[in-house]
Structures are given as structure tokens and as C-alpha cells.
Amino acid sequence: MRVLIVGGGVLGTMHALRALERGHEVVHLEREAEARGASVRNFGLIWVSGREAGPDLEVAMRARQDWERIAADVPELGFRGNGSLTVLRTPAELAVAEEFVARPDAAERGTKLLDPAEARTLNPALRGEMLAALWCEQDGAVESRIAQPALRAHLAKTGRYSWLPGREVRDVGEGWARDDTGERHEADVVVLCTGAALGGLVRELRPELPVRRVRLQMMQTDPLGETLTTSIADGDSMRYYPGYRGAALDALNAAEPQPQVAADNGMQLLMVQRVHGGLTIGDTHEYDAPFAFDVHEDPYEHLKQRAEELLGRPLPRIARRWAGVYAQTADKSRVVHREQVLPGVWLVTGPGGRGMTCSPAIATDTWQEIDA
């Protein structure tokens, strides 16, 4: 079968991988010279922590194992199953973690509470004050800025994969798509993984798409000079991820409101070390479009201060800052919006902040639905 994949981000690339695994021939189009959207503007985290019980957690757990298997074939991904520590600094944050590890799925997630000495044994770079830390063994990371090119190089070895960058698909129908050079591509199946590009062709195909756009801000430092052996989250991450919801989280929000800058910008701290030694730190969440075109300094100052508190040392120089936009399904019961918009034409978008984590499993589920 001939398959056309539209979109060169991680979701589109994983759909190409799964198609090739099924023996299909794949033509892969991307409107930019290289993917430049949310797939490269993220932490590279494979994040099981805080996933809501049900489909969200199930897909994330499958994807976590998928990433490890894929990385065995593509070591250039920089995959590491380094786990994560969520640092707890107040009794109310600790109470949320205690409630969380008491749930039936705690063992499946690989979560347990550690005292400060145990946490620092796992990650000696954590020199700041803490009451405890929540360890999640299943969390991991890849190098988001090089993942797609590394995967494509692997796919090209099959001899059944063609990569066509700089091509924007303008029209699509049953069995074909036409790009902005005028070339018509014949295909048995077309899969549109257009990320946060929800206008143009996507709007024509699905005018009332139940997907929203979310804007974020992040930054990266120069090399830290020491190893951050795990990914790091702060207590505000428990306010963000739905898996932590419960009476203890309600009490935390009532007793300890976030600082105003964090509340206004939907903030949590996540921190992961890149293979070159620098730290990727974020992030903010803005939901009301149209979004501003500039980045705001106050959130960066808050993230810098929080990171330095957890590490107990000054951060290296901030080498770069950026903003990004991702697409998030409005249906909270679904991990992604997946729909056949025309015969043989599928739209897959809106994984939200789960895209990097869940893309291998999302792509598997798409092909199972196509082949059903």
C-alpha cells in the first residue's frame, strides 16, 4: 500500500515508522525545510508522571516501552530511561504525593516517595531544601531537536521511504493530495499530522474541529557542569497534571495558592538535561488566542529562581529562549483527535503536551483503526 504522511513532526514521523513496519511504501511531506513546531520546541520528556488513570496513562505506558524499543534501533535519539523526581517542599505538596502513591496504579507508574537523602542519592545535583521527592521510574527523555532527523535516516534505510520537505499540501481527496508545487501524489491512505496548523486545508476539511491551540515559553542554559541524573519537576506540576487530582490537591490549592506570575501564566517547572549538558527549563501555558508575538520576562525569572532553589546553586547562563504552540483536543476523554475526514484521508492532531510522550502509541492506534 502507498501511504502519504503530511507533517514532519514527531507525530507524522511515528505514523511513517508504523506504516513502514506494516510493509507499506511511504511518502512524507513537510511544509518547512525541517519540522519547526512543537516537536522540537519541547523538553523531549517521555512523561508518565501525573497521567490520568485510563486511556491517558495506558497510552503513555505503551509509548514509554515503544520509545525504548525504537531507541534500540536508533540510538541517535538519545533515549534514556532516567526517571524523574518531583521535589516536594511543603506539607501540602507532600500530602498530594502521599495520596498519589497510595493509589492502585502507583506500582505500574513506578512511583514511590523518597526522603531527601534518598532523593539526593539518586540525583546529587539536588542541593536545595526539600521535605521529600516523588520518584517516577517510568519517565524518560529523548533529544527532541534531533529525534526527527534521526528517525528519518533510519526510515530511509528501508528503501520504501521518501522525504519531501518544503512541500505544503493545498488540496486532498480520496486517493490523492496536491502540494504547493502543483505535484499530485497518489496514495491509498493519506494521514494528516499538521500539528498546530489548524487553518487552511484543515479548516476546509473540518471547519468545527474540537481542538485548541496552546502557547508556551521555555529556555535552555549553557552546560551545567555536572550531571542531572533524573528529570526534575516542582510541586506546581501536580497542579497541572490531571493524575494528581483529589482531595489533597484541592487542599493544596486552597492553602497555598501559586505565586501570581505562576498562576497568571499556567506555570509548572520541568527541567531536563540535554546530551550537551545544558538544561531545558519550562514552562508556561497560554490558552486564549490570539497569542502575543513576544515573550514575557517575568515567567522566565520565576522559572530561573525556582530552578536555582531546587539545585541550590546559580544556573548557568541562559543560552536561548523560545515560544511554541501546540494543538490540544478539547475532548478530555481522548488522548488525541483522530478522524477520517474523507474516504482514505485521516486527520490526527491535538495530543496537547503528550505529543512527544505518546506519539509511538498514537501512531499504532491510528493504523489499527485504518486497518480495521
Coordinates of C-alpha atoms in Angstrom, one line a residue:
M1 CA 0.0 0.0 0.0
R2 CA 1.2 3.5 -0.8
V3 CA 0.9 5.9 2.2
L4 CA 1.2 9.7 2.2
I5 CA 2.1 11.3 5.5
V6 CA 1.7 15.1 5.8
G7 CA 3.6 16.7 8.7
G8 CA 7.3 16.2 9.6
G9 CA 6.9 16.5 13.4
V10 CA 7.2 13.6 15.8
L11 CA 3.6 12.5 15.3
G12 CA 3.9 12.4 11.5
T13 CA 7.3 10.6 11.7
M14 CA 5.9 8.0 14.0
H15 CA 3.0 7.4 11.6
A16 CA 5.6 6.9 8.9
L17 CA 7.5 4.4 11.0
R18 CA 4.4 2.4 11.8
A19 CA 3.4 2.3 8.1
L20 CA 6.8 1.0 7.1
E21 CA 6.7 -1.6 9.8
R22 CA 3.5 -2.9 8.1
G23 CA 5.3 -3.2 4.8
H24 CA 3.8 -0.1 3.2
E25 CA 5.6 2.5 0.9
V26 CA 5.7 6.0 2.5
V27 CA 5.9 9.5 1.0
H28 CA 6.4 12.0 3.8
L29 CA 5.8 15.7 3.2
E30 CA 6.6 18.7 5.4
R31 CA 5.9 22.3 4.6
E32 CA 9.2 23.6 6.1
A33 CA 12.7 22.6 5.3
E34 CA 12.6 20.8 8.7
A35 CA 10.0 20.4 11.4
R36 CA 9.9 23.6 13.5
G37 CA 6.8 23.3 15.6
A38 CA 6.0 21.8 19.0
S39 CA 8.0 18.6 18.2
V40 CA 11.3 20.5 18.5
R41 CA 10.2 23.1 21.0
N42 CA 9.7 20.8 23.9
F43 CA 11.6 19.1 26.7
G44 CA 12.0 15.7 24.9
L45 CA 10.3 14.2 28.0
I46 CA 8.6 10.9 27.9
W47 CA 6.4 11.7 30.8
V48 CA 4.3 9.1 32.6
S49 CA 4.1 11.1 35.8
G50 CA 0.7 12.5 36.5
R51 CA -1.1 10.9 33.6
E52 CA -4.7 10.4 34.3
A53 CA -5.8 6.9 35.0
G54 CA -7.5 5.4 32.0
P55 CA -6.6 5.9 28.3
D56 CA -4.1 8.7 29.1
L57 CA -2.0 6.5 31.3
E58 CA -2.4 3.4 29.2
V59 CA -1.2 5.1 26.0
A60 CA 1.7 6.8 27.8
M61 CA 2.8 3.5 29.3
R62 CA 2.7 1.7 25.9
A63 CA 4.6 4.6 24.3
R64 CA 7.2 4.6 27.0
Q65 CA 8.0 0.9 26.1
D66 CA 7.8 1.8 22.4
W67 CA 10.4 4.5 22.8
E68 CA 12.8 2.2 24.4
R69 CA 12.4 -0.4 21.6
I70 CA 12.7 2.2 18.9
A71 CA 15.9 3.7 20.5
A72 CA 17.5 0.2 20.4
D73 CA 17.4 0.6 16.6
V74 CA 18.0 4.4 16.6
P75 CA 20.5 5.2 19.4
E76 CA 20.9 8.7 17.9
L77 CA 17.6 9.6 19.6
G78 CA 19.5 10.0 22.8
F79 CA 16.9 8.0 24.7
R80 CA 17.5 7.4 28.4
G81 CA 15.2 5.9 31.0
N82 CA 16.4 8.3 33.6
G83 CA 13.1 8.6 35.7
S84 CA 12.0 11.8 37.4
L85 CA 11.9 13.4 40.8
T86 CA 9.1 15.8 41.7
V87 CA 10.5 17.9 44.5
L88 CA 8.1 18.5 47.4
R89 CA 8.8 21.5 49.6
T90 CA 5.7 22.0 51.8
P91 CA 3.5 19.7 53.9
A92 CA 0.6 20.3 51.5
E93 CA 2.6 19.2 48.5
L94 CA 3.8 16.2 50.4
A95 CA 0.2 15.3 51.2
V96 CA -0.7 15.3 47.4
A97 CA 2.2 12.9 46.8
E98 CA 1.2 10.6 49.7
E99 CA -2.3 10.4 48.3
F100 CA -0.9 9.7 44.8
V101 CA 1.4 6.8 45.9
A102 CA -1.5 5.2 47.8
R103 CA -3.5 4.6 44.6
P104 CA -3.7 1.2 43.0
D105 CA -1.7 2.2 39.9
A106 CA 1.3 3.6 41.8
A107 CA 3.4 0.4 41.2
E108 CA 2.5 0.4 37.5
R109 CA 3.8 4.0 37.2
G110 CA 6.9 3.1 39.2
T111 CA 6.3 5.8 41.8
K112 CA 7.3 6.0 45.4
L113 CA 8.1 8.6 48.0
L114 CA 11.8 9.3 48.8
D115 CA 13.2 11.2 51.8
P116 CA 15.7 14.0 51.0
A117 CA 18.8 11.7 51.5
E118 CA 17.3 9.1 49.1
A119 CA 16.4 11.7 46.5
R120 CA 20.0 13.1 46.6
T121 CA 21.4 9.7 46.3
L122 CA 19.5 9.3 43.0
N123 CA 20.3 12.9 41.9
P124 CA 23.2 14.6 43.8
A125 CA 22.6 17.8 41.9
L126 CA 19.5 18.5 44.1
R127 CA 21.1 20.5 46.9
G128 CA 18.1 22.7 47.7
E129 CA 15.7 22.3 50.6
M130 CA 13.0 19.7 50.3
L131 CA 10.7 17.6 52.5
A132 CA 10.6 14.7 50.2
A133 CA 10.6 13.8 46.5
L134 CA 8.2 11.7 44.3
W135 CA 10.2 9.2 42.2
C136 CA 8.7 8.0 38.9
E137 CA 10.8 5.3 37.4
Q138 CA 8.9 5.1 34.1
D139 CA 9.8 8.6 33.0
G140 CA 12.4 9.1 30.3
A141 CA 13.8 11.6 27.8
V142 CA 15.0 11.9 24.2
E143 CA 16.7 14.6 22.3
S144 CA 13.8 16.5 20.7
R145 CA 15.8 18.6 18.4
I146 CA 17.5 15.7 16.6
A147 CA 14.8 13.0 17.0
Q148 CA 13.0 13.5 13.7
P149 CA 16.1 13.6 11.5
A150 CA 17.5 10.6 13.3
L151 CA 14.3 8.7 12.8
R152 CA 14.1 9.7 9.1
A153 CA 17.6 8.4 8.5
H154 CA 16.5 5.1 10.0
L155 CA 13.4 5.0 7.8
A156 CA 15.3 5.8 4.6
K157 CA 17.3 2.5 5.1
T158 CA 14.1 0.6 4.2
G159 CA 14.2 1.8 0.6
R160 CA 10.4 2.4 0.8
Y161 CA 10.5 5.9 2.3
S162 CA 10.7 9.3 0.6
W163 CA 11.1 12.6 2.5
L164 CA 9.9 15.7 0.6
P165 CA 10.4 18.9 2.7
G166 CA 9.4 22.3 1.6
R167 CA 6.0 21.0 0.3
E168 CA 2.8 22.4 1.7
V169 CA -0.3 20.3 0.9
R170 CA -3.0 22.5 -0.6
D171 CA -5.7 20.0 -1.6
V172 CA -6.6 16.4 -0.8
G173 CA -9.1 13.9 -2.0
E174 CA -9.8 10.2 -1.9
G175 CA -6.5 8.6 -3.1
W176 CA -4.5 11.8 -3.7
A177 CA -3.0 15.0 -2.4
R178 CA -1.6 18.1 -4.2
D179 CA 1.2 20.2 -2.8
D180 CA 2.0 23.8 -3.5
T181 CA 4.4 23.0 -6.3
G182 CA 1.5 21.6 -8.2
E183 CA 2.7 18.0 -7.8
R184 CA -0.1 15.4 -7.3
H185 CA 0.7 12.5 -5.0
E186 CA -1.3 9.3 -5.4
A187 CA -1.8 7.3 -2.3
D188 CA -4.1 4.6 -0.9
V189 CA -4.1 6.4 2.5
V190 CA -3.4 10.0 3.5
V191 CA -2.6 10.8 7.1
L192 CA -2.6 14.5 8.0
C193 CA -0.4 15.2 11.1
T194 CA -0.4 19.0 10.8
G195 CA 0.2 19.9 14.4
A196 CA -1.0 23.3 15.4
A197 CA -1.5 24.4 11.8
L198 CA -5.3 24.2 12.0
G199 CA -6.3 26.7 9.3
G200 CA -6.2 26.4 5.6
L201 CA -6.7 22.8 4.4
V202 CA -7.5 21.5 7.9
R203 CA -10.3 24.1 8.3
E204 CA -11.7 23.3 4.9
L205 CA -11.8 19.6 5.8
R206 CA -13.1 20.0 9.3
P207 CA -14.5 23.6 9.9
E208 CA -15.5 22.9 13.5
L209 CA -12.5 20.9 14.7
P210 CA -12.7 20.4 18.5
V211 CA -9.0 21.2 19.0
R212 CA -7.5 24.3 20.6
R213 CA -4.0 25.9 20.4
V214 CA -1.8 26.4 23.5
R215 CA 1.2 28.6 23.7
L216 CA 4.2 28.1 25.9
Q217 CA 7.6 29.6 26.8
M218 CA 10.8 27.7 27.6
M219 CA 14.5 28.3 27.8
Q220 CA 17.8 26.4 27.7
T221 CA 21.1 27.0 29.7
D222 CA 24.7 26.6 28.9
P223 CA 26.2 23.3 30.2
L224 CA 25.5 22.8 33.9
G225 CA 29.0 21.4 34.6
E226 CA 27.6 18.4 36.4
T227 CA 25.2 15.6 35.7
L228 CA 21.5 15.9 36.4
T229 CA 20.8 12.2 36.6
T230 CA 17.0 12.5 36.6
S231 CA 14.4 14.8 35.1
I232 CA 13.1 17.3 37.6
A233 CA 9.6 18.7 38.4
D234 CA 8.4 21.0 41.1
G235 CA 5.3 20.8 43.2
D236 CA 3.4 23.1 40.8
S237 CA 3.5 20.2 38.2
M238 CA 1.0 18.4 40.5
R239 CA -1.4 21.3 39.9
Y240 CA -1.0 20.8 36.1
Y241 CA -1.2 17.1 35.5
P242 CA -4.7 15.6 36.0
G243 CA -3.4 12.3 37.6
Y244 CA -2.8 14.2 40.8
R245 CA -6.4 15.4 41.2
G246 CA -8.0 14.6 44.5
A247 CA -8.8 16.0 48.0
A248 CA -5.2 16.6 48.8
L249 CA -4.7 18.7 45.7
D250 CA -7.8 20.7 46.4
A251 CA -6.4 21.4 49.9
L252 CA -3.0 22.4 48.4
N253 CA -4.7 24.9 46.0
A254 CA -6.8 26.3 48.8
A255 CA -4.0 26.6 51.4
E256 CA -1.0 27.5 49.1
P257 CA -2.1 29.5 46.0
Q258 CA 0.6 29.8 43.4
P259 CA 2.6 33.0 43.1
Q260 CA 0.7 35.4 40.9
V261 CA 3.1 35.2 38.0
A262 CA 2.8 31.4 38.0
A263 CA -1.0 31.4 38.3
D264 CA -1.3 34.0 35.5
N265 CA 0.8 32.0 33.2
G266 CA -0.3 28.5 34.0
M267 CA 3.2 27.6 35.1
Q268 CA 5.0 24.5 36.4
L269 CA 8.7 23.8 36.5
L270 CA 10.1 20.9 34.4
M271 CA 13.8 20.5 33.9
V272 CA 15.8 18.0 31.9
Q273 CA 19.5 17.9 30.9
R274 CA 20.4 17.7 27.2
V275 CA 23.2 15.5 26.0
H276 CA 25.5 18.5 25.7
G277 CA 25.0 19.3 29.4
G278 CA 22.6 22.3 29.2
L279 CA 19.3 22.3 30.9
T280 CA 15.9 22.7 29.2
I281 CA 13.6 24.5 31.6
G282 CA 9.9 25.5 31.3
D283 CA 7.1 26.1 31.0
T284 CA 4.1 28.3 30.7
H285 CA 0.6 27.7 29.3
E286 CA -1.5 30.3 27.5
Y287 CA -4.9 29.3 26.2
D288 CA -6.6 32.4 24.9
A289 CA -5.8 33.1 21.3
P290 CA -4.8 35.3 19.5
F291 CA -1.5 34.9 21.2
A292 CA 1.1 37.6 21.7
F293 CA 4.0 37.6 19.4
D294 CA 6.5 38.5 22.1
V295 CA 7.9 36.5 25.1
H296 CA 7.4 37.8 28.6
E297 CA 10.3 38.1 31.1
D298 CA 8.5 37.6 34.4
P299 CA 7.8 33.9 33.8
Y300 CA 11.5 33.3 32.9
E301 CA 12.6 35.0 36.1
H302 CA 10.2 32.8 38.1
L303 CA 11.4 29.6 36.5
K304 CA 15.1 30.6 37.0
Q305 CA 14.5 31.3 40.7
R306 CA 12.6 28.1 41.2
A307 CA 15.3 26.0 39.4
E308 CA 18.1 27.6 41.4
E309 CA 16.1 26.9 44.6
L310 CA 15.9 23.2 43.7
L311 CA 19.5 22.9 42.6
G312 CA 20.8 25.0 45.5
R313 CA 23.1 26.9 43.1
P314 CA 23.0 29.5 40.4
L315 CA 22.0 28.4 36.9
P316 CA 24.5 28.7 34.0
R317 CA 23.9 31.4 31.5
I318 CA 20.6 31.3 29.7
A319 CA 21.6 30.5 26.2
R320 CA 18.3 30.7 24.4
R321 CA 14.6 31.3 25.0
W322 CA 11.7 30.4 22.8
A323 CA 7.9 30.2 22.5
G324 CA 5.9 27.4 20.9
V325 CA 2.4 26.5 20.1
Y326 CA 0.8 23.0 20.2
A327 CA -2.6 21.6 19.5
Q328 CA -4.8 20.1 22.2
T329 CA -8.0 18.2 21.8
A330 CA -10.9 19.7 23.6
D331 CA -12.3 16.3 24.4
K332 CA -10.7 15.4 27.7
S333 CA -11.7 11.7 27.4
R334 CA -9.4 11.4 24.3
V335 CA -5.6 11.4 24.1
V336 CA -5.7 12.7 20.5
H337 CA -8.2 13.8 17.9
R338 CA -8.3 11.1 15.2
E339 CA -10.9 11.3 12.4
Q340 CA -11.4 10.1 8.9
V341 CA -12.3 13.4 7.2
L342 CA -12.7 11.9 3.7
P343 CA -12.5 8.3 2.4
G344 CA -9.0 7.2 3.0
V345 CA -7.9 10.6 4.5
W346 CA -7.2 10.7 8.2
L347 CA -6.6 13.7 10.4
V348 CA -4.6 13.1 13.6
T349 CA -3.9 16.1 15.8
G350 CA -4.3 17.6 19.2
P351 CA -2.3 15.4 21.6
G352 CA -1.5 18.5 23.6
G353 CA 1.6 18.3 25.8
R354 CA 1.5 14.5 25.3
G355 CA 2.8 14.5 21.7
M356 CA 6.4 13.6 22.4
T357 CA 5.5 11.1 25.1
C358 CA 2.6 9.3 23.3
S359 CA 3.3 9.6 19.6
P360 CA 4.6 6.0 19.1
A361 CA 1.4 4.5 20.6
I362 CA -0.9 7.1 19.0
A363 CA 0.5 6.1 15.6
T364 CA 0.0 2.4 16.4
D365 CA -3.6 3.1 17.3
T366 CA -4.2 5.0 14.1
W367 CA -3.0 2.2 11.9
Q368 CA -5.1 -0.3 13.9
E369 CA -8.1 1.8 13.2
I370 CA -7.2 2.3 9.5
D371 CA -6.7 -1.5 9.0
A372 CA -9.9 -2.4 11.0

